[in-house]
Amino acid sequence: MKTITVHASRTYPIWIGAGQLAQCGQLLRQQRTPQTAAIVTDDNVDALYGATVQVSLEQSGFHVVKFVFPHGEKSKCSATLNQVYDFLCENAVTRTDCLIALGGGVVGDLTGFAAATYLRGLDYVQIPTTLLAQVDSSVGGKTAIDLPGGKNLVGAFLQPTAVICDPDTLQTLPRKFLADGMGEVIKYGMIRDEALFELLEQYTLDTIHDVIADVISTCIDIKRNVVEHDEFDTGERMILNFGHTLGHAVESYYHYETYTHGSAVAAGMCMMAKKTCSDALYERLCRCVTAYDLPTQVPASLAELVPLCGKDKKRASADLRFVVCEMIGNASIRSMPFAEFVAWMAQ
Ligand code: NAD
Ligand code: GLY
């Protein structure tokens, strides 16, 4: 097992290792006296891993209660959040108890937000089971729910007290979601780590499993470093958004139905690279993205997509901030008036 420690407003361990899911009780017992552990998960993940986690926690002396909601982004909403609050209330969960977010980014974001707000805040542990959640959403303390008006519009920063990352859980993950997570993995290579990118170039979606634990650790360590420098997303953390400005526009243009987040980010990275990188680098990125069954472009034109970039909630006043990556492993943040960005992308 490997441990990466995050030093942010809270210092916490990320335990990474095959088989750690079944050890979660023992791991958490190192940190806290057993009290109530409230598992929040979705129906898919519960069927696969709910019992393993529950048994491990109970064997380590925790009193376990569990709330299960239907899988999918539609559940990351105020209605499910209210159900979680009611469940915590009915089970008399107190501030000395903890929530366990068992699942992908939807479970992690929703449970984290419940933890940030119920009783004005209680501890939570992330047990991510998708690649995207393992390399990205379970680390760094961003929690949120969606509103009818947009994704992640209500949220809070709250770091978990621990993250338990078991790459074995990826064996049951549908191929589409594995590819989705690889979009974020390729992004880490592009923004910070040429050696990671070169490693990814040697594998495909069918073979990456052989090195996935090391790949996950590398990505988590990159995210740890970025979060430690800019926990509250006022500057450097923005580099994690490489590919996201156009990626969000792709997701929105297709009403969040055609492209998963990671595939939209992959296309967004390639579209931005085409604009800002040498032909050789652009083609290299496209080859890597294609090897992981991800798109390098989408049918919608830039003229259709670029106006939607202005709807990004992170836009600061009239200026649009976006990330460019002119060399592998080296990203920078640019800012320009939105109208200028539209004209520049149209050139
Ligand atoms: P998800 O949580 O919906 O999981 C995808 C699907 O995989 C679901 O159907 C789920 O039931 C299933 N699943 C999960 N683990 C499984 C496993 N091991 N085996 C089989 N099936 C499994 O989606 P996601 O892609 O993990 O997360 C997307 C969410 O993450 C979005 O809401 C996004 O906004 C959020 N996100 C948050 C951050 C952050 O920093 N907080 C970063 C990136 C994304
Ligand atoms: N996923 C982007 C961030 O954590 O800032």
JSON list of N, CA and C and ligand atoms in Angstrom, two decimals, residues 42-45 48-49 71-73 76 103-107 109 129-133 136-139 141-144 146 151-152 169-174 177 180 184 223 237 261, ligand 1:
[
{"chain": "A", "resi": 42, "resn": "ASP", "atom": "N", "xyz": [-24.25, 4.75, -4.27]},
{"chain": "A", "resi": 42, "resn": "ASP", "atom": "CA", "xyz": [-25.34, 4.59, -5.24]},
{"chain": "A", "resi": 42, "resn": "ASP", "atom": "C", "xyz": [-25.67, 3.11, -5.42]},
{"chain": "A", "resi": 43, "resn": "ASP", "atom": "N", "xyz": [-26.76, 2.82, -6.12]},
{"chain": "A", "resi": 43, "resn": "ASP", "atom": "CA", "xyz": [-27.25, 1.44, -6.19]},
{"chain": "A", "resi": 43, "resn": "ASP", "atom": "C", "xyz": [-26.26, 0.50, -6.88]},
{"chain": "A", "resi": 44, "resn": "ASN", "atom": "N", "xyz": [-25.60, 0.97, -7.94]},
{"chain": "A", "resi": 44, "resn": "ASN", "atom": "CA", "xyz": [-24.62, 0.11, -8.63]},
{"chain": "A", "resi": 44, "resn": "ASN", "atom": "C", "xyz": [-23.48, -0.27, -7.71]},
{"chain": "A", "resi": 45, "resn": "VAL", "atom": "N", "xyz": [-22.92, 0.74, -7.06]},
{"chain": "A", "resi": 45, "resn": "VAL", "atom": "CA", "xyz": [-21.74, 0.53, -6.22]},
{"chain": "A", "resi": 45, "resn": "VAL", "atom": "C", "xyz": [-22.12, -0.28, -4.98]},
{"chain": "A", "resi": 48, "resn": "LEU", "atom": "N", "xyz": [-22.11, -3.91, -5.65]},
{"chain": "A", "resi": 48, "resn": "LEU", "atom": "CA", "xyz": [-20.77, -4.50, -5.86]},
{"chain": "A", "resi": 48, "resn": "LEU", "atom": "C", "xyz": [-19.92, -4.47, -4.59]},
{"chain": "A", "resi": 49, "resn": "TYR", "atom": "N", "xyz": [-19.97, -3.37, -3.86]},
{"chain": "A", "resi": 49, "resn": "TYR", "atom": "CA", "xyz": [-18.98, -3.16, -2.79]},
{"chain": "A", "resi": 49, "resn": "TYR", "atom": "C", "xyz": [-19.57, -2.77, -1.44]},
{"chain": "A", "resi": 71, "resn": "HIS", "atom": "N", "xyz": [-28.06, 5.62, -9.14]},
{"chain": "A", "resi": 71, "resn": "HIS", "atom": "CA", "xyz": [-26.83, 6.11, -9.75]},
{"chain": "A", "resi": 71, "resn": "HIS", "atom": "C", "xyz": [-27.12, 7.19, -10.80]},
{"chain": "A", "resi": 72, "resn": "GLY", "atom": "N", "xyz": [-26.10, 7.97, -11.09]},
{"chain": "A", "resi": 72, "resn": "GLY", "atom": "CA", "xyz": [-26.20, 8.95, -12.18]},
{"chain": "A", "resi": 72, "resn": "GLY", "atom": "C", "xyz": [-26.19, 10.38, -11.71]},
{"chain": "A", "resi": 73, "resn": "GLU", "atom": "N", "xyz": [-25.77, 11.25, -12.64]},
{"chain": "A", "resi": 73, "resn": "GLU", "atom": "CA", "xyz": [-25.63, 12.68, -12.35]},
{"chain": "A", "resi": 73, "resn": "GLU", "atom": "C", "xyz": [-26.94, 13.31, -11.88]},
{"chain": "A", "resi": 76, "resn": "LYS", "atom": "N", "xyz": [-27.36, 13.99, -8.28]},
{"chain": "A", "resi": 76, "resn": "LYS", "atom": "CA", "xyz": [-26.51, 14.96, -7.55]},
{"chain": "A", "resi": 76, "resn": "LYS", "atom": "C", "xyz": [-27.27, 16.27, -7.40]},
{"chain": "A", "resi": 103, "resn": "GLY", "atom": "N", "xyz": [-18.14, 5.46, -3.84]},
{"chain": "A", "resi": 103, "resn": "GLY", "atom": "CA", "xyz": [-18.62, 5.49, -5.22]},
{"chain": "A", "resi": 103, "resn": "GLY", "atom": "C", "xyz": [-17.80, 6.41, -6.09]},
{"chain": "A", "resi": 104, "resn": "GLY", "atom": "N", "xyz": [-18.42, 6.85, -7.18]},
{"chain": "A", "resi": 104, "resn": "GLY", "atom": "CA", "xyz": [-17.76, 7.75, -8.12]},
{"chain": "A", "resi": 104, "resn": "GLY", "atom": "C", "xyz": [-17.89, 9.20, -7.68]},
{"chain": "A", "resi": 105, "resn": "GLY", "atom": "N", "xyz": [-17.65, 10.09, -8.62]},
{"chain": "A", "resi": 105, "resn": "GLY", "atom": "CA", "xyz": [-17.65, 11.51, -8.31]},
{"chain": "A", "resi": 105, "resn": "GLY", "atom": "C", "xyz": [-19.02, 12.04, -7.90]},
{"chain": "A", "resi": 106, "resn": "VAL", "atom": "N", "xyz": [-20.07, 11.42, -8.38]},
{"chain": "A", "resi": 106, "resn": "VAL", "atom": "CA", "xyz": [-21.41, 11.87, -7.98]},
{"chain": "A", "resi": 106, "resn": "VAL", "atom": "C", "xyz": [-21.61, 11.63, -6.49]},
{"chain": "A", "resi": 107, "resn": "VAL", "atom": "N", "xyz": [-21.29, 10.42, -6.05]},
{"chain": "A", "resi": 107, "resn": "VAL", "atom": "CA", "xyz": [-21.42, 10.09, -4.62]},
{"chain": "A", "resi": 107, "resn": "VAL", "atom": "C", "xyz": [-20.47, 10.98, -3.80]},
{"chain": "A", "resi": 109, "resn": "ASP", "atom": "N", "xyz": [-19.08, 13.97, -4.46]},
{"chain": "A", "resi": 109, "resn": "ASP", "atom": "CA", "xyz": [-19.45, 15.39, -4.39]},
{"chain": "A", "resi": 109, "resn": "ASP", "atom": "C", "xyz": [-20.65, 15.62, -3.49]},
{"chain": "A", "resi": 129, "resn": "THR", "atom": "N", "xyz": [-14.52, 4.83, -6.39]},
{"chain": "A", "resi": 129, "resn": "THR", "atom": "CA", "xyz": [-14.56, 3.55, -7.12]},
{"chain": "A", "resi": 129, "resn": "THR", "atom": "C", "xyz": [-14.57, 3.73, -8.64]},
{"chain": "A", "resi": 130, "resn": "THR", "atom": "N", "xyz": [-14.51, 4.97, -9.13]},
{"chain": "A", "resi": 130, "resn": "THR", "atom": "CA", "xyz": [-14.30, 5.17, -10.57]},
{"chain": "A", "resi": 130, "resn": "THR", "atom": "C", "xyz": [-12.89, 5.74, -10.74]},
{"chain": "A", "resi": 131, "resn": "LEU", "atom": "N", "xyz": [-12.35, 5.59, -11.95]},
{"chain": "A", "resi": 131, "resn": "LEU", "atom": "CA", "xyz": [-11.01, 6.15, -12.20]},
{"chain": "A", "resi": 131, "resn": "LEU", "atom": "C", "xyz": [-11.03, 7.66, -12.03]},
{"chain": "A", "resi": 132, "resn": "LEU", "atom": "N", "xyz": [-12.10, 8.29, -12.53]},
{"chain": "A", "resi": 132, "resn": "LEU", "atom": "CA", "xyz": [-12.20, 9.75, -12.42]},
{"chain": "A", "resi": 132, "resn": "LEU", "atom": "C", "xyz": [-12.19, 10.19, -10.95]},
{"chain": "A", "resi": 133, "resn": "ALA", "atom": "N", "xyz": [-12.92, 9.47, -10.13]},
{"chain": "A", "resi": 133, "resn": "ALA", "atom": "CA", "xyz": [-12.96, 9.84, -8.71]},
{"chain": "A", "resi": 133, "resn": "ALA", "atom": "C", "xyz": [-11.63, 9.56, -8.04]},
{"chain": "A", "resi": 136, "resn": "ASP", "atom": "N", "xyz": [-9.11, 12.30, -9.38]},
{"chain": "A", "resi": 136, "resn": "ASP", "atom": "CA", "xyz": [-9.51, 13.71, -9.38]},
{"chain": "A", "resi": 136, "resn": "ASP", "atom": "C", "xyz": [-10.47, 14.06, -8.25]},
{"chain": "A", "resi": 137, "resn": "SER", "atom": "N", "xyz": [-11.73, 13.61, -8.36]},
{"chain": "A", "resi": 137, "resn": "SER", "atom": "CA", "xyz": [-12.75, 14.24, -7.51]},
{"chain": "A", "resi": 137, "resn": "SER", "atom": "C", "xyz": [-12.65, 13.91, -6.03]},
{"chain": "A", "resi": 138, "resn": "SER", "atom": "N", "xyz": [-12.01, 12.78, -5.66]},
{"chain": "A", "resi": 138, "resn": "SER", "atom": "CA", "xyz": [-11.95, 12.42, -4.24]},
{"chain": "A", "resi": 138, "resn": "SER", "atom": "C", "xyz": [-10.86, 13.20, -3.50]},
{"chain": "A", "resi": 139, "resn": "VAL", "atom": "N", "xyz": [-10.01, 13.87, -4.25]},
{"chain": "A", "resi": 139, "resn": "VAL", "atom": "CA", "xyz": [-8.87, 14.58, -3.66]},
{"chain": "A", "resi": 139, "resn": "VAL", "atom": "C", "xyz": [-9.06, 16.08, -3.84]},
{"chain": "A", "resi": 141, "resn": "GLY", "atom": "N", "xyz": [-11.03, 18.32, -1.89]},
{"chain": "A", "resi": 141, "resn": "GLY", "atom": "CA", "xyz": [-12.04, 18.97, -1.07]},
{"chain": "A", "resi": 141, "resn": "GLY", "atom": "C", "xyz": [-13.10, 19.78, -1.77]},
{"chain": "A", "resi": 142, "resn": "LYS", "atom": "N", "xyz": [-13.21, 19.66, -3.11]},
{"chain": "A", "resi": 142, "resn": "LYS", "atom": "CA", "xyz": [-14.35, 20.34, -3.76]},
{"chain": "A", "resi": 142, "resn": "LYS", "atom": "C", "xyz": [-15.57, 19.45, -3.64]},
{"chain": "A", "resi": 143, "resn": "THR", "atom": "N", "xyz": [-16.65, 20.00, -3.10]},
{"chain": "A", "resi": 143, "resn": "THR", "atom": "CA", "xyz": [-17.90, 19.25, -2.96]},
{"chain": "A", "resi": 143, "resn": "THR", "atom": "C", "xyz": [-19.00, 20.09, -3.60]},
{"chain": "A", "resi": 144, "resn": "ALA", "atom": "N", "xyz": [-20.04, 19.45, -4.09]},
{"chain": "A", "resi": 144, "resn": "ALA", "atom": "CA", "xyz": [-21.09, 20.24, -4.76]},
{"chain": "A", "resi": 144, "resn": "ALA", "atom": "C", "xyz": [-22.30, 19.40, -5.09]},
{"chain": "A", "resi": 146, "resn": "ASP", "atom": "N", "xyz": [-25.69, 19.83, -8.12]},
{"chain": "A", "resi": 146, "resn": "ASP", "atom": "CA", "xyz": [-26.13, 20.57, -9.30]},
{"chain": "A", "resi": 146, "resn": "ASP", "atom": "C", "xyz": [-27.47, 21.26, -9.01]},
{"chain": "A", "resi": 151, "resn": "LYS", "atom": "N", "xyz": [-24.44, 22.82, -13.51]},
{"chain": "A", "resi": 151, "resn": "LYS", "atom": "CA", "xyz": [-23.71, 21.81, -12.72]},
{"chain": "A", "resi": 151, "resn": "LYS", "atom": "C", "xyz": [-22.89, 22.47, -11.61]},
{"chain": "A", "resi": 152, "resn": "ASN", "atom": "N", "xyz": [-22.81, 21.82, -10.48]},
{"chain": "A", "resi": 152, "resn": "ASN", "atom": "CA", "xyz": [-21.92, 22.22, -9.37]},
{"chain": "A", "resi": 152, "resn": "ASN", "atom": "C", "xyz": [-22.14, 23.66, -8.91]},
{"chain": "A", "resi": 169, "resn": "THR", "atom": "N", "xyz": [-11.19, -1.99, -7.66]},
{"chain": "A", "resi": 169, "resn": "THR", "atom": "CA", "xyz": [-12.59, -1.68, -7.95]},
{"chain": "A", "resi": 169, "resn": "THR", "atom": "C", "xyz": [-12.81, -1.34, -9.43]},
{"chain": "A", "resi": 170, "resn": "LEU", "atom": "N", "xyz": [-11.71, -0.97, -10.10]},
{"chain": "A", "resi": 170, "resn": "LEU", "atom": "CA", "xyz": [-11.86, -0.59, -11.52]},
{"chain": "A", "resi": 170, "resn": "LEU", "atom": "C", "xyz": [-12.14, -1.81, -12.40]},
{"chain": "A", "resi": 171, "resn": "GLN", "atom": "N", "xyz": [-11.93, -3.00, -11.85]},
{"chain": "A", "resi": 171, "resn": "GLN", "atom": "CA", "xyz": [-12.19, -4.20, -12.65]},
{"chain": "A", "resi": 171, "resn": "GLN", "atom": "C", "xyz": [-13.66, -4.34, -13.03]},
{"chain": "A", "resi": 172, "resn": "THR", "atom": "N", "xyz": [-14.53, -3.76, -12.24]},
{"chain": "A", "resi": 172, "resn": "THR", "atom": "CA", "xyz": [-15.96, -3.85, -12.57]},
{"chain": "A", "resi": 172, "resn": "THR", "atom": "C", "xyz": [-16.48, -2.59, -13.28]},
{"chain": "A", "resi": 173, "resn": "LEU", "atom": "N", "xyz": [-15.61, -1.62, -13.44]},
{"chain": "A", "resi": 173, "resn": "LEU", "atom": "CA", "xyz": [-16.07, -0.35, -14.02]},
{"chain": "A", "resi": 173, "resn": "LEU", "atom": "C", "xyz": [-16.30, -0.51, -15.53]},
{"chain": "A", "resi": 174, "resn": "PRO", "atom": "N", "xyz": [-17.50, -0.15, -16.03]},
{"chain": "A", "resi": 174, "resn": "PRO", "atom": "CA", "xyz": [-17.72, -0.25, -17.47]},
{"chain": "A", "resi": 174, "resn": "PRO", "atom": "C", "xyz": [-16.65, 0.52, -18.25]},
{"chain": "A", "resi": 177, "resn": "PHE", "atom": "N", "xyz": [-16.61, 4.28, -18.68]},
{"chain": "A", "resi": 177, "resn": "PHE", "atom": "CA", "xyz": [-16.20, 5.12, -17.54]},
{"chain": "A", "resi": 177, "resn": "PHE", "atom": "C", "xyz": [-14.69, 5.03, -17.29]},
{"chain": "A", "resi": 180, "resn": "ASP", "atom": "N", "xyz": [-13.39, 7.44, -19.70]},
{"chain": "A", "resi": 180, "resn": "ASP", "atom": "CA", "xyz": [-13.71, 8.76, -19.19]},
{"chain": "A", "resi": 180, "resn": "ASP", "atom": "C", "xyz": [-12.63, 9.25, -18.21]},
{"chain": "A", "resi": 184, "resn": "GLU", "atom": "N", "xyz": [-8.97, 12.50, -17.90]},
{"chain": "A", "resi": 184, "resn": "GLU", "atom": "CA", "xyz": [-8.33, 13.31, -16.84]},
{"chain": "A", "resi": 184, "resn": "GLU", "atom": "C", "xyz": [-6.87, 12.88, -16.63]},
{"chain": "A", "resi": 223, "resn": "LYS", "atom": "N", "xyz": [-2.15, 16.15, -8.28]},
{"chain": "A", "resi": 223, "resn": "LYS", "atom": "CA", "xyz": [-3.28, 16.93, -7.74]},
{"chain": "A", "resi": 223, "resn": "LYS", "atom": "C", "xyz": [-2.96, 17.42, -6.33]},
{"chain": "A", "resi": 237, "resn": "ARG", "atom": "N", "xyz": [-4.64, 26.34, -9.22]},
{"chain": "A", "resi": 237, "resn": "ARG", "atom": "CA", "xyz": [-5.52, 25.16, -9.34]},
{"chain": "A", "resi": 237, "resn": "ARG", "atom": "C", "xyz": [-6.25, 25.14, -10.69]},
{"chain": "A", "resi": 261, "resn": "HIS", "atom": "N", "xyz": [-17.95, 13.53, -19.12]},
{"chain": "A", "resi": 261, "resn": "HIS", "atom": "CA", "xyz": [-17.04, 14.64, -18.79]},
{"chain": "A", "resi": 261, "resn": "HIS", "atom": "C", "xyz": [-15.63, 14.41, -19.35]},
{"chain": "B", "resi": 1, "resn": "NAD", "atom": "P1", "xyz": [-20.44, 8.59, -11.34]},
{"chain": "B", "resi": 1, "resn": "NAD", "atom": "O1", "xyz": [-20.21, 8.79, -9.91]},
{"chain": "B", "resi": 1, "resn": "NAD", "atom": "O2", "xyz": [-21.78, 8.84, -11.89]},
{"chain": "B", "resi": 1, "resn": "NAD", "atom": "O3", "xyz": [-19.99, 7.10, -11.71]},
{"chain": "B", "resi": 1, "resn": "NAD", "atom": "C1", "xyz": [-20.14, 6.64, -13.02]},
{"chain": "B", "resi": 1, "resn": "NAD", "atom": "C2", "xyz": [-20.95, 5.33, -13.07]},
{"chain": "B", "resi": 1, "resn": "NAD", "atom": "O4", "xyz": [-20.12, 4.27, -12.63]},
{"chain": "B", "resi": 1, "resn": "NAD", "atom": "C3", "xyz": [-22.18, 5.30, -12.17]},
{"chain": "B", "resi": 1, "resn": "NAD", "atom": "O5", "xyz": [-23.21, 4.65, -12.86]},
{"chain": "B", "resi": 1, "resn": "NAD", "atom": "C4", "xyz": [-21.73, 4.45, -10.99]},
{"chain": "B", "resi": 1, "resn": "NAD", "atom": "O6", "xyz": [-22.81, 3.79, -10.38]},
{"chain": "B", "resi": 1, "resn": "NAD", "atom": "C5", "xyz": [-20.80, 3.49, -11.65]},
{"chain": "B", "resi": 1, "resn": "NAD", "atom": "N1", "xyz": [-19.73, 2.94, -10.82]},
{"chain": "B", "resi": 1, "resn": "NAD", "atom": "C6", "xyz": [-18.97, 3.59, -9.92]},
{"chain": "B", "resi": 1, "resn": "NAD", "atom": "N2", "xyz": [-17.98, 2.80, -9.50]},
{"chain": "B", "resi": 1, "resn": "NAD", "atom": "C7", "xyz": [-18.14, 1.61, -10.12]},
{"chain": "B", "resi": 1, "resn": "NAD", "atom": "C8", "xyz": [-17.40, 0.39, -10.12]},
{"chain": "B", "resi": 1, "resn": "NAD", "atom": "N3", "xyz": [-16.26, 0.27, -9.43]},
{"chain": "B", "resi": 1, "resn": "NAD", "atom": "N4", "xyz": [-17.84, -0.63, -10.88]},
{"chain": "B", "resi": 1, "resn": "NAD", "atom": "C9", "xyz": [-18.97, -0.49, -11.64]},
{"chain": "B", "resi": 1, "resn": "NAD", "atom": "N5", "xyz": [-19.68, 0.64, -11.71]},
{"chain": "B", "resi": 1, "resn": "NAD", "atom": "C10", "xyz": [-19.25, 1.69, -10.97]},
{"chain": "B", "resi": 1, "resn": "NAD", "atom": "O7", "xyz": [-19.44, 9.47, -12.24]},
{"chain": "B", "resi": 1, "resn": "NAD", "atom": "P2", "xyz": [-17.92, 9.87, -12.11]},
{"chain": "B", "resi": 1, "resn": "NAD", "atom": "O8", "xyz": [-17.46, 9.96, -13.50]},
{"chain": "B", "resi": 1, "resn": "NAD", "atom": "O9", "xyz": [-17.18, 9.03, -11.14]},
{"chain": "B", "resi": 1, "resn": "NAD", "atom": "O10", "xyz": [-18.00, 11.33, -11.47]},
{"chain": "B", "resi": 1, "resn": "NAD", "atom": "C11", "xyz": [-18.59, 12.41, -12.15]},
{"chain": "B", "resi": 1, "resn": "NAD", "atom": "C12", "xyz": [-18.91, 13.49, -11.16]},
{"chain": "B", "resi": 1, "resn": "NAD", "atom": "O11", "xyz": [-17.70, 13.92, -10.55]},
{"chain": "B", "resi": 1, "resn": "NAD", "atom": "C13", "xyz": [-19.55, 14.71, -11.79]},
{"chain": "B", "resi": 1, "resn": "NAD", "atom": "O12", "xyz": [-20.67, 15.08, -11.03]},
{"chain": "B", "resi": 1, "resn": "NAD", "atom": "C14", "xyz": [-18.47, 15.78, -11.68]},
{"chain": "B", "resi": 1, "resn": "NAD", "atom": "O13", "xyz": [-19.01, 17.08, -11.55]},
{"chain": "B", "resi": 1, "resn": "NAD", "atom": "C15", "xyz": [-17.74, 15.35, -10.45]},
{"chain": "B", "resi": 1, "resn": "NAD", "atom": "N6", "xyz": [-16.35, 15.81, -10.37]},
{"chain": "B", "resi": 1, "resn": "NAD", "atom": "C16", "xyz": [-15.96, 16.41, -9.23]},
{"chain": "B", "resi": 1, "resn": "NAD", "atom": "C17", "xyz": [-14.66, 16.85, -9.09]},
{"chain": "B", "resi": 1, "resn": "NAD", "atom": "C18", "xyz": [-14.21, 17.46, -7.78]},
{"chain": "B", "resi": 1, "resn": "NAD", "atom": "O14", "xyz": [-13.08, 17.96, -7.70]},
{"chain": "B", "resi": 1, "resn": "NAD", "atom": "N7", "xyz": [-15.01, 17.42, -6.75]},
{"chain": "B", "resi": 1, "resn": "NAD", "atom": "C19", "xyz": [-13.73, 16.67, -10.11]},
{"chain": "B", "resi": 1, "resn": "NAD", "atom": "C20", "xyz": [-14.17, 16.05, -11.28]},
{"chain": "B", "resi": 1, "resn": "NAD", "atom": "C21", "xyz": [-15.49, 15.62, -11.40]}
]
